[in-house]
Every structure is written in C-alpha cells, then in structure tokens.
Amino acid sequence: MAAEIWMTSSLVEDRQAARVGQLCKRFSWDPSQWWDKGFDKGNPEAPDFKHKTTKKAWINDRFSPSWLQAKLVTLTLTSSSSSSSSSSSSSCQISTGQAFRRKQLWEEFFSDPSQWWDNRSEHKRNPRSPDFKHKTAKKALWIDRRFDPPWVHARLAAMVECQEQGQSGFPMPEISGRVVRTEQLWQEFFSDPSQWWDNRFVKVWLSNLAGDFEAGFGLNFRLQLLWLISFDLCPKSPKYPDFRHKSTHEGLWIEGFLNPPWVKAKVASMILDQMHSGGRLRSRVPNFFGNCDNVNKLCQEGQLEEALHMVELMVQQNIQAPINAYVGLLKRCARRKALTEGKQVHALVVESGLSSDIFLANTLIDMYAKCGSVLDARKVFNTMPEHNVFSWTAIISAYADHGQGEEAISLFHKMQQTGIAPDIVAFVVVLKACASISALEQGKQLHSQIVKSHFESDVIVGSALVDMYAKCGDIEHARQVFNNMHERNVMSWNAMIAGYAQQGLGKQAFALYEQMRKEDMQPNNATYVVLLKACASLGALRHIHSHILKSGFESDVIVGTTLVDLYAKCGSLEHARQVFRNMRERNVVSWNAMIAGYAQQGLGKEALALYEEMKQEGMQSDEFTYVAVLKACASIAYLEQGKQIHSYIIKSRFESDVIVGSALVDMYAKCGCLEHARQVFNNMHERDVVSWTAMIAGYAQEGLGKESLRLLEHMQKEGTKPNAVTYLSVLSACSHSGLIDEGCHLFNSMCEDHGVTPTVDHYACMVDLLGRAGCLADAEDFINQMPIPPDAVVWMALLGAARNHNHVEIGRRAFDCVVKLEPENATAYVLLSNIYAAAGRSDEVARMRKDMDIVGVKQMHGCNCIEVDNQVHTFADCDATYPQSKEI
C-alpha cells in the first residue's frame, strides 16, 4: 500500500513539474501577458505570476526549470532600464508601496514583539496562515527572504539568541549599524569598482585547485587547509568575500543577508553595461558568459544543464559562442549518453550557423553514436558538404560499435572509392567491424591492404589484427600475426590471451600469460580479466586468483568484480563474499554480481539484505540490479518486497526495459500472482523469447495447460521463435493438466517442425506426462527408446508414476535404474517402500530396510523416516522430482 501511495505521489509531482514547465515557456514567450504579483502578495503561498486573461497562476518554486531565474533577472534589468512605459511605472510604484508597507510592519513588530502572536511552531498546520499576527489589529506578517528587508532575518536570529540566553531585549543598534555600513560599502563599490579586488572567478578557480590538492595530499595538508580557513585566508572558506577593497580590505558578498535589495540588480546591470559597446552588443563577451573555458569547466563538473543554458543565452543575445564550447558540450553529452541534451546542442549549432564546420560535424557524429542513435549520426554525415578521413572513421565506428558490421565495411569501401585513403584508426575500426560479424574473408583482404600501406608494423594495427583473427575463430592466423609483430604492448598480449580464452583453450591462455611475464611485460587489469574468463573450474580460478593477489590487482574494481562474478557462478559464495568485502572500491557491477550470486543459490534474503546495504551506501541501481533483486524475490516468494521493487523500477524509468519487464513477469508468476504478471506482460512495449517464456512458465506452474498452449500459439504468430526452455514449460503445463495428446503433439513438432533438440529434461517431462495418465508401459517404452542415455531424473519420473498407480514391477525396475546411477537417492527408497506397503508386501518393506543399512541410508523412528547425509526424509506419498521449468 505504501509503495502504491508513493508511486501516486511521484506521478503527481511529475505532472506538476510538467505543468509548471509549460507555464514557464508561455511566460518566456510574452511576459507582458502576465501580472507580476511577487511584490504585491503578503502570503508566500499566493502565486508569483498570474495570466491576465486565462488567470492561470504559478509560484516560482522547486518545480520551476533551472533557466527561469536567469530569464527573470534579464527581464527585471530590461524593465528597470526602460522607464518610458507608464504601465511599468505604475507597477513599479505599486511594488515600492508594498515594500514600504512591509518595512513599516516589521519595524512595528520589532518595536514590541509581545503584541504579536508567534505562529511559527509545529502547530502551524496551514502554510497560508501568517508567521506573526497582531493580537488586536489582526495585522499579518510572513517570513519571506525574497521580499523582506535584509535586516529582518538578522534581527529575528538575534532575538531568538537573546531569548535562549534569557535576555529581554536584543542588540538592535549593532545590527542596524551593520546594515547601514553594508549599504555604504556597496555605494562606494558602485561609485568606483576599480578600487576593489574582484575575487569571484579567482575564488572558484582557487577553490577547485585547493580541492585537487586536498584530494592528492594527505592529512598534513588537510590540517593546514583547516588552519587557513580558520583565519579567512583560504578561498575554500565561505567567509572569503566576492569583492575586497584594495586599501581598507573590507569585504562584500553578493549573497550577503545584510545587503540592500537593490544590490543584485545593480550588479547584473553593471554586467550588462560591460556587454555593450557604443550601444551595440560586442561579438564576444567572455567576462559575463565566460569563454569556452567556463563552459568546459561546467561540463567537467557535471553541470551539463547549466553549461547548455549558458550557451543558449549567448545565442539569444546574438553572441557567437566559440566552437570549443560546443565541442565541450557534445563530448559531455556523449559521456553521459544524454541524447536529448545532445540534440539541443545540435539545434544551437545550426542556429549559430556553424553546422558546416567539419570538426564540429565530426564531433556531432561521435556524440550521436555514443548516445546510441546511429540514424541521427548518419543524417549528420549525409548533410556534411565535405568529408575527411575523420568523418568517415566516425561514421564507420558508429556502425561497428552497434553491431552493424556489414554496413561499416560497406562504408569503408565507399570511403576508398571517393579517393580518401584510410589511416591507422580507420583500419582498426573496420577490423573491429569484421570481428563483430562470425567476417574472416573481409578481414584477410584488409590484412593485405594493411601490408601494402605499410601499417602492419604498427603495434595498434597488429593488436587489432590479432583480435580480429581470434574472434573470427582463426586462432592459428592470430598467433602467426602475434609472433611476427616486431613490437608488442600489453594490448597485443591481451588480445592473444583473450583469443585462447574464447576458444576454450585455458591451458594455452595461461601458458601465454607465463611467457608474457618472462618477457618482462607487466600485465594490467584487462589481462587478468580475460585470463579469469578462461577458467573452466574452481581450482583454476583459485590458482589465477593467487597470481592476482601477488600482483596487487585484487582491489581493482574490474578484476575484483570479475572474481566475484566467477566465484558466485562456480557456487563458491564464501570466496565471492571475501573478495567483495576486500574491494576498496565497488561499482554497480560489483554489487550486481554479488546480489545475483546470492539469488542464483536460492539465498533470497541475503540478496535482498545486500541490496538494502547497496542503497544505504548511495549506489545507484541499474537494470541488472533490478533483475537480480527480482530473481531473489521470486526464489523465496516475497511478493510484497517484489511490489516495492516494482515501484522503484517505475520511479527509475526502467519498466520499459525488456530485460527488467521479463524479470517482473517471472517474479509475479513465481509468487503466484498471475494477474499482475499478465498485466506487466501486456504493458510491455517489446517482448522477447524470455518474456514469453516467463509468462508461459507462470501458467504452467499453476497447471493451466490450455492457457500455456494458447500463449505459445500467440507467441509464434507474433514471430517470436520458442526455445528449449519455452517447450519445457509448456510440456510441464500439459503434464499437470492431463493434456496427453497435446503434449505428445507438441513434443513431436518441437523436434520435427521447429528444429529444437530435446534435452534429458524434456524426456523426463514426457515420462511424467505419460505416467500421470496411467500409461506406465508406454512411459517405460519411451525411456528405452530415448536417443540419449536417461539419467536418474527420468527414471525417478517413472518411479513416481508407479507409486501413484501402485505398479510394483515397473516401480522395481525404475528403482533399480535409479540406484545404479545414484546409490544413495533417499527419495527412491521412500517411493519403492511405499509401493510395497500399499501392495501389502511387508517382507519387501523389511528387506528395503536392510538394503538401506547396507548402502548407508539410516532409518529413524521405525519405518516412517530415513536419514541420508544428516537429512531426514519421511516415508510418505512423494511426487516425481522432474524439472518443471528451467531458470529464465
């Protein structure tokens, strides 16, 4: 219930923000159509702006977009500089009158606060009620920092301090004197700014520089930094002034709470004066907007929206932003994969008339490629008036990186046809494209061109050739290129080791690693990652782990994450947990590997506890986190926890992801909530075979065979091809629903019509299908005709059917086959003993007890229980243990 309430409130906030954003855009188009109620209102909850005709109103609050404040400042300065309009003059008179009235009320309050009710306590339920109300005259006051005189808040703070110290009054003259002095200093500043040091830009630069030093140096430097702050000598101190007088050393702060209300407007006006030269805007104004360094600095600090807005203002003021500013923005968009913001930068580039710049166009192609929009990258490429080798390489790389290797190779040939010779980077990119598509012949042709171009001796090209041959499965040519390289770097060695690992040649990969160390080539983290992936057993994994420990790479986040993942997949959660706890740095992949490891071993509670720890450490979840956590919820049927995770997924906007959607369907289905599972399934914009299989398995789990068959038919009509797990789920549903003919037909069509080779699990499911229907002889014949050797699970399915139908002879034969494969299978003894007991053959039951003693199966509590490996099993009706569905 709490999750649903939270989801509802989140949607309400999203709608509110969208509504305010629309109103702000309308306001920016024509502010003259809106009443500015900011200075007229006494209630802080009243609207700041109200439309003159539609009466739509809104408050400049947390829902307002970030660009609005700059727009309001610009409008204020523009209106204050033009006094010809009578309407603006009257509006100004009204605002001045309201401000004067507010000042009078505050002075009356401070003269005798005992005459006012103080409503600021927690009992103030209605935010529209005033903070102070006169006891007799019913006058009202709201504390609002935006419109109150600057001395109000200082006097309120002093009054509270005096009340806490038990004093009856407060130092009014001292505060008033500070207010007067601050106003004098600002008047001196504006009369001659040349007499003041401007510390605003230096303050930011030195603050960041000090931060860099602080991060790079140890405790002694930090102590010195604290000492400097205490004496107001360090620019990181909040006491450091924005302006300092060159002779008296008195300071001024733009955000000072004692400032007169006109200070900010006048500072902005001064900046605008600097922007004008002879009544016309200059072509570039680095002092106000900052040059490209300031834009790039904002980008580096992660403030992409602020940097983008700065360039937008420049374009609006007809100020030509430097090309490097656009380049910095595009690179930041590419790094953050911010496609929407990248398109906004592209629009500004077009508006500024810079779209024909070839360097900027190349950066645009790269940005669109890294943001996943190959189509937009191609549109930019097609509209370029000319292309150079960098343009071609950028678009080829875009297709290669997104799995469209054939198109990348085609573009490479077109580049050559236009007369542009490929450089080293172009060859490397197209070799990567060949490697991405099962394209060996094209790769060999490129190899011959590389030799003709005399690039073969380049270590980067050589490494790319090794990688291409290895990924195409030609390990011999890869080793030949590797051996012929005059110079090798760590990338060359890694490419060859990875080639062996991909081919399952773990011994050769480790031998090459040993040769690498003998030749004094230092491995890096990537070396150990590819080497770990060559491990085929837990013993080999621990052996390489020992080398990693000696090399000091265990704390590396990539190597550590790979170790955690592989230990977890090998079932050694203790080792995985130890590596995870020893990692100095963990990223979201590290947490995902550990959470998934717990979930895969059925330790759902431990997985969920680790997820909560991950959130407490401030780590942001991704789609794979949610998949692992949903799997944990499914393993222990934690429906309520799963619903809460679902609400997090909606908030994070991952619900449309096909992997997450499939995991949600699987979780709801395994928790027995088919209605929610089908609702998520129906709302998915895209479905793959995993999504369909999860839903089918949910119906199978509830024994709804006909629904499973209908969904399978629907799946095939939509063009999704079922896999082996899909058929296993449907066969299981047919078995539980008694749909013998349908199950047999499905099994035959799976093999003959759809080319899915049945596994031993499918055969076990068919044995159970026949056995549940009482066709025990047919089930036994089916086993004897299997093209693959039946395992204990298949015979256990027949033994369980024999128990259900009390068939002694078939049950005995099935039991004999089971104990040959698994001599200590406790369930087999239970089932056969129950068959004998039901048939009244007590002598056979007694003989079974002796057989149990011989093979080490202990009986307990008479003939009702047995013990195997310290686990107690009850002699009771047992169903066959066959796999109903595989993990999805």
GROMACS .gro file of C-alpha atoms in nm, residues 91-375:
model
  285
   91SER     CA    1   0.368   4.870  -1.149
   92CYS     CA    2   0.693   4.993  -1.001
   93GLN     CA    3   0.505   5.239  -0.778
   94ILE     CA    4   0.277   4.962  -0.652
   95SER     CA    5   0.577   4.737  -0.578
   96THR     CA    6   0.756   5.021  -0.397
   97GLY     CA    7   0.448   5.093  -0.189
   98GLN     CA    8   0.409   4.730  -0.092
   99ALA     CA    9   0.776   4.705   0.003
  100PHE     CA   10   0.746   5.021   0.214
  101ARG     CA   11   0.435   4.886   0.388
  102ARG     CA   12   0.616   4.559   0.461
  103LYS     CA   13   0.908   4.751   0.611
  104GLN     CA   14   0.671   4.951   0.837
  105LEU     CA   15   0.506   4.632   0.966
  106TRP     CA   16   0.841   4.473   1.052
  107GLU     CA   17   0.956   4.786   1.234
  108GLU     CA   18   0.630   4.785   1.430
  109PHE     CA   19   0.683   4.418   1.514
  110PHE     CA   20   1.038   4.466   1.641
  111SER     CA   21   0.935   4.765   1.848
  112ASP     CA   22   0.714   4.538   2.063
  113PRO     CA   23   0.706   4.166   1.968
  114SER     CA   24   0.485   4.091   2.272
  115GLN     CA   25   0.187   4.239   2.083
  116TRP     CA   26   0.212   3.972   1.812
  117TRP     CA   27   0.112   3.604   1.810
  118ASP     CA   28   0.406   3.379   1.706
  119ASN     CA   29   0.262   3.105   1.480
  120ARG     CA   30   0.594   2.959   1.362
  121SER     CA   31   0.573   2.644   1.580
  122GLU     CA   32   0.494   2.298   1.450
  123HIS     CA   33   0.125   2.359   1.527
  124LYS     CA   34   0.106   2.581   1.221
  125ARG     CA   35  -0.084   2.336   1.001
  126ASN     CA   36  -0.197   2.565   0.722
  127PRO     CA   37   0.101   2.706   0.525
  128ARG     CA   38  -0.115   3.002   0.425
  129SER     CA   39  -0.156   3.123   0.784
  130PRO     CA   40   0.085   3.404   0.879
  131ASP     CA   41   0.402   3.356   1.083
  132PHE     CA   42   0.314   3.653   1.305
  133LYS     CA   43  -0.029   3.807   1.368
  134HIS     CA   44  -0.111   4.121   1.569
  135LYS     CA   45  -0.318   4.040   1.877
  136THR     CA   46  -0.563   4.328   1.836
  137ALA     CA   47  -0.523   4.485   1.489
  138LYS     CA   48  -0.505   4.142   1.316
  139LYS     CA   49  -0.213   4.259   1.100
  140ALA     CA   50  -0.020   3.968   0.943
  141LEU     CA   51   0.345   3.904   0.856
  142TRP     CA   52   0.508   3.621   0.663
  143ILE     CA   53   0.881   3.550   0.675
  144ASP     CA   54   0.986   3.557   0.311
  145ARG     CA   55   1.352   3.611   0.235
  146ARG     CA   56   1.280   3.723  -0.120
  147PHE     CA   57   1.071   4.032  -0.032
  148ASP     CA   58   1.157   4.125   0.328
  149PRO     CA   59   1.416   4.393   0.409
  150PRO     CA   60   1.760   4.231   0.459
  151TRP     CA   61   1.783   4.327   0.827
  152VAL     CA   62   1.470   4.129   0.917
  153HIS     CA   63   1.636   3.790   0.929
  154ALA     CA   64   1.937   3.920   1.121
  155ARG     CA   65   1.709   4.074   1.386
  156LEU     CA   66   1.497   3.758   1.411
  157ALA     CA   67   1.812   3.548   1.463
  158ALA     CA   68   1.938   3.791   1.728
  159MET     CA   69   1.600   3.789   1.903
  160VAL     CA   70   1.599   3.408   1.920
  161GLU     CA   71   1.955   3.410   2.055
  162CYS     CA   72   1.863   3.660   2.325
  163GLN     CA   73   1.557   3.456   2.421
  164GLU     CA   74   1.769   3.144   2.456
  165GLN     CA   75   2.009   3.331   2.684
  166GLY     CA   76   1.724   3.461   2.898
  167GLN     CA   77   1.763   3.825   2.792
  168SER     CA   78   1.467   4.050   2.743
  169GLY     CA   79   1.597   4.255   2.452
  170PHE     CA   80   1.830   4.218   2.157
  171PRO     CA   81   2.115   4.428   2.011
  172MET     CA   82   1.914   4.643   1.772
  173PRO     CA   83   2.172   4.922   1.732
  174GLU     CA   84   2.454   4.683   1.643
  175ILE     CA   85   2.258   4.512   1.367
  176SER     CA   86   2.123   4.838   1.234
  177GLY     CA   87   2.477   4.973   1.221
  178ARG     CA   88   2.595   4.675   1.020
  179VAL     CA   89   2.310   4.719   0.774
  180VAL     CA   90   2.398   5.088   0.728
  181ARG     CA   91   2.769   5.013   0.684
  182THR     CA   92   2.698   4.740   0.428
  183GLU     CA   93   2.488   4.981   0.223
  184GLN     CA   94   2.767   5.243   0.240
  185LEU     CA   95   3.023   4.990   0.119
  186TRP     CA   96   2.808   4.893  -0.179
  187GLN     CA   97   2.762   5.259  -0.270
  188GLU     CA   98   3.140   5.304  -0.258
  189PHE     CA   99   3.183   4.994  -0.472
  190PHE     CA  100   2.947   5.109  -0.747
  191SER     CA  101   3.095   5.461  -0.742
  192ASP     CA  102   3.440   5.322  -0.833
  193PRO     CA  103   3.467   4.943  -0.883
  194SER     CA  104   3.834   4.982  -0.984
  195GLN     CA  105   3.922   5.024  -0.613
  196TRP     CA  106   3.801   4.671  -0.535
  197TRP     CA  107   3.952   4.332  -0.599
  198ASP     CA  108   3.707   4.108  -0.792
  199ASN     CA  109   3.751   3.762  -0.636
  200ARG     CA  110   3.456   3.587  -0.799
  201PHE     CA  111   3.638   3.398  -1.074
  202VAL     CA  112   3.961   3.356  -0.876
  203LYS     CA  113   3.753   3.230  -0.585
  204VAL     CA  114   3.606   2.950  -0.794
  205TRP     CA  115   3.939   2.862  -0.956
  206LEU     CA  116   4.136   2.857  -0.631
  207SER     CA  117   3.860   2.662  -0.460
  208ASN     CA  118   3.879   2.387  -0.721
  209LEU     CA  119   4.259   2.398  -0.713
  210ALA     CA  120   4.255   2.356  -0.336
  211GLY     CA  121   4.016   2.064  -0.380
  212ASP     CA  122   4.257   1.899  -0.622
  213PHE     CA  123   4.546   1.944  -0.378
  214GLU     CA  124   4.332   1.818  -0.093
  215ALA     CA  125   4.247   1.503  -0.285
  216GLY     CA  126   4.608   1.445  -0.383
  217PHE     CA  127   4.781   1.514  -0.050
  218GLY     CA  128   4.747   1.358   0.290
  219LEU     CA  129   4.642   1.451   0.641
  220ASN     CA  130   4.907   1.723   0.693
  221PHE     CA  131   4.781   1.928   0.400
  222ARG     CA  132   4.421   1.895   0.520
  223LEU     CA  133   4.520   2.023   0.865
  224GLN     CA  134   4.694   2.320   0.703
  225LEU     CA  135   4.383   2.382   0.495
  226LEU     CA  136   4.164   2.389   0.806
  227TRP     CA  137   4.409   2.631   0.968
  228LEU     CA  138   4.392   2.863   0.668
  229ILE     CA  139   4.012   2.853   0.669
  230SER     CA  140   4.002   2.949   1.035
  231PHE     CA  141   4.199   3.267   0.954
  232ASP     CA  142   3.991   3.354   0.645
  233LEU     CA  143   4.295   3.307   0.423
  234CYS     CA  144   4.175   3.019   0.207
  235PRO     CA  145   3.941   3.059  -0.092
  236LYS     CA  146   3.752   2.744   0.011
  237SER     CA  147   3.621   2.933   0.314
  238PRO     CA  148   3.259   3.057   0.282
  239LYS     CA  149   3.379   3.377   0.455
  240TYR     CA  150   3.601   3.464   0.158
  241PRO     CA  151   3.447   3.782   0.003
  242ASP     CA  152   3.341   3.828  -0.357
  243PHE     CA  153   3.487   4.182  -0.356
  244ARG     CA  154   3.761   4.318  -0.127
  245HIS     CA  155   3.871   4.683  -0.103
  246LYS     CA  156   4.230   4.727  -0.215
  247SER     CA  157   4.327   4.959   0.073
  248THR     CA  158   4.082   4.905   0.363
  249HIS     CA  159   4.045   4.527   0.291
  250GLU     CA  160   3.675   4.538   0.378
  251GLY     CA  161   3.470   4.267   0.206
  252LEU     CA  162   3.141   4.244   0.022
  253TRP     CA  163   2.935   3.936  -0.062
  254ILE     CA  164   2.676   3.926  -0.341
  255GLU     CA  165   2.465   3.681  -0.135
  256GLY     CA  166   2.511   3.870   0.193
  257PHE     CA  167   2.195   3.874   0.407
  258LEU     CA  168   2.256   4.238   0.513
  259ASN     CA  169   2.265   4.364   0.153
  260PRO     CA  170   2.012   4.622   0.038
  261PRO     CA  171   1.755   4.472  -0.204
  262TRP     CA  172   1.889   4.673  -0.499
  263VAL     CA  173   2.241   4.518  -0.491
  264LYS     CA  174   2.182   4.212  -0.709
  265ALA     CA  175   2.000   4.410  -0.976
  266LYS     CA  176   2.275   4.670  -0.985
  267VAL     CA  177   2.550   4.405  -1.011
  268ALA     CA  178   2.362   4.249  -1.303
  269SER     CA  179   2.314   4.595  -1.456
  270MET     CA  180   2.689   4.656  -1.433
  271ILE     CA  181   2.749   4.331  -1.615
  272LEU     CA  182   2.507   4.433  -1.890
  273ASP     CA  183   2.690   4.767  -1.924
  274GLN     CA  184   3.010   4.571  -1.982
  275MET     CA  185   2.831   4.378  -2.256
  276HIS     CA  186   2.752   4.693  -2.452
  277SER     CA  187   2.996   4.896  -2.651
  278GLY     CA  188   2.864   5.211  -2.818
  279GLY     CA  189   2.507   5.092  -2.771
  280ARG     CA  190   2.569   4.764  -2.953
  281LEU     CA  191   2.649   4.420  -2.824
  282ARG     CA  192   3.003   4.304  -2.870
  283SER     CA  193   3.070   3.994  -3.078
  284ARG     CA  194   3.217   3.804  -2.779
  285VAL     CA  195   3.170   3.877  -2.412
  286PRO     CA  196   3.397   3.647  -2.209
  287ASN     CA  197   3.363   3.848  -1.884
  288PHE     CA  198   2.992   3.780  -1.841
  289PHE     CA  199   2.923   3.447  -2.003
  290GLY     CA  200   3.277   3.326  -1.962
  291ASN     CA  201   3.474   3.196  -2.253
  292CYS     CA  202   3.479   2.834  -2.365
  293ASP     CA  203   3.691   2.753  -2.059
  294ASN     CA  204   3.396   2.835  -1.831
  295VAL     CA  205   3.158   2.626  -2.042
  296ASN     CA  206   3.402   2.336  -2.044
  297LYS     CA  207   3.456   2.375  -1.671
  298LEU     CA  208   3.083   2.339  -1.608
  299CYS     CA  209   3.082   2.031  -1.830
  300GLN     CA  210   3.373   1.877  -1.640
  301GLU     CA  211   3.192   1.940  -1.311
  302GLY     CA  212   2.890   1.750  -1.444
  303GLN     CA  213   2.673   2.062  -1.471
  304LEU     CA  214   2.562   1.992  -1.826
  305GLU     CA  215   2.229   2.175  -1.800
  306GLU     CA  216   2.395   2.492  -1.666
  307ALA     CA  217   2.659   2.488  -1.941
  308LEU     CA  218   2.391   2.434  -2.204
  309HIS     CA  219   2.185   2.722  -2.070
  310MET     CA  220   2.490   2.950  -2.076
  311VAL     CA  221   2.536   2.884  -2.448
  312GLU     CA  222   2.162   2.926  -2.507
  313LEU     CA  223   2.179   3.275  -2.353
  314MET     CA  224   2.472   3.363  -2.576
  315VAL     CA  225   2.279   3.256  -2.885
  316GLN     CA  226   1.973   3.453  -2.773
  317GLN     CA  227   2.190   3.767  -2.729
  318ASN     CA  228   2.348   3.720  -3.075
  319ILE     CA  229   2.681   3.640  -2.913
  320GLN     CA  230   2.894   3.393  -3.108
  321ALA     CA  231   2.998   3.112  -2.876
  322PRO     CA  232   3.337   2.961  -2.961
  323ILE     CA  233   3.345   2.626  -3.137
  324ASN     CA  234   3.532   2.470  -2.848
  325ALA     CA  235   3.234   2.545  -2.622
  326TYR     CA  236   3.008   2.337  -2.847
  327VAL     CA  237   3.270   2.064  -2.865
  328GLY     CA  238   3.290   2.053  -2.485
  329LEU     CA  239   2.912   2.026  -2.457
  330LEU     CA  240   2.891   1.749  -2.717
  331LYS     CA  241   3.166   1.547  -2.551
  332ARG     CA  242   2.990   1.576  -2.217
  333CYS     CA  243   2.662   1.464  -2.376
  334ALA     CA  244   2.842   1.167  -2.530
  335ARG     CA  245   2.997   1.075  -2.195
  336ARG     CA  246   2.660   1.089  -2.018
  337LYS     CA  247   2.472   0.937  -2.313
  338ALA     CA  248   2.242   1.239  -2.289
  339LEU     CA  249   2.073   1.222  -2.630
  340THR     CA  250   1.807   1.488  -2.555
  341GLU     CA  251   2.064   1.746  -2.446
  342GLY     CA  252   2.284   1.648  -2.740
  343LYS     CA  253   2.003   1.729  -2.980
  344GLN     CA  254   1.958   2.067  -2.810
  345VAL     CA  255   2.327   2.143  -2.866
  346HIS     CA  256   2.288   2.035  -3.230
  347ALA     CA  257   2.000   2.283  -3.269
  348LEU     CA  258   2.216   2.561  -3.124
  349VAL     CA  259   2.495   2.470  -3.366
  350VAL     CA  260   2.256   2.502  -3.659
  351GLU     CA  261   2.113   2.829  -3.524
  352SER     CA  262   2.463   2.971  -3.484
  353GLY     CA  263   2.548   2.890  -3.846
  354LEU     CA  264   2.831   2.652  -3.751
  355SER     CA  265   2.685   2.330  -3.893
  356SER     CA  266   2.918   2.347  -4.192
  357ASP     CA  267   3.227   2.327  -3.969
  358ILE     CA  268   3.376   1.984  -4.043
  359PHE     CA  269   3.537   1.943  -3.699
  360LEU     CA  270   3.209   2.021  -3.522
  361ALA     CA  271   3.016   1.789  -3.753
  362ASN     CA  272   3.259   1.506  -3.676
  363THR     CA  273   3.201   1.565  -3.304
  364LEU     CA  274   2.825   1.554  -3.362
  365ILE     CA  275   2.857   1.216  -3.536
  366ASP     CA  276   3.060   1.084  -3.247
  367MET     CA  277   2.808   1.215  -2.992
  368TYR     CA  278   2.510   1.055  -3.167
  369ALA     CA  279   2.697   0.726  -3.199
  370LYS     CA  280   2.788   0.714  -2.831
  371CYS     CA  281   2.429   0.804  -2.737
  372GLY     CA  282   2.304   0.506  -2.940
  373SER     CA  283   2.141   0.697  -3.228
  374VAL     CA  284   2.321   0.570  -3.539
  375LEU     CA  285   2.039   0.705  -3.758
   0.00000   0.00000   0.00000
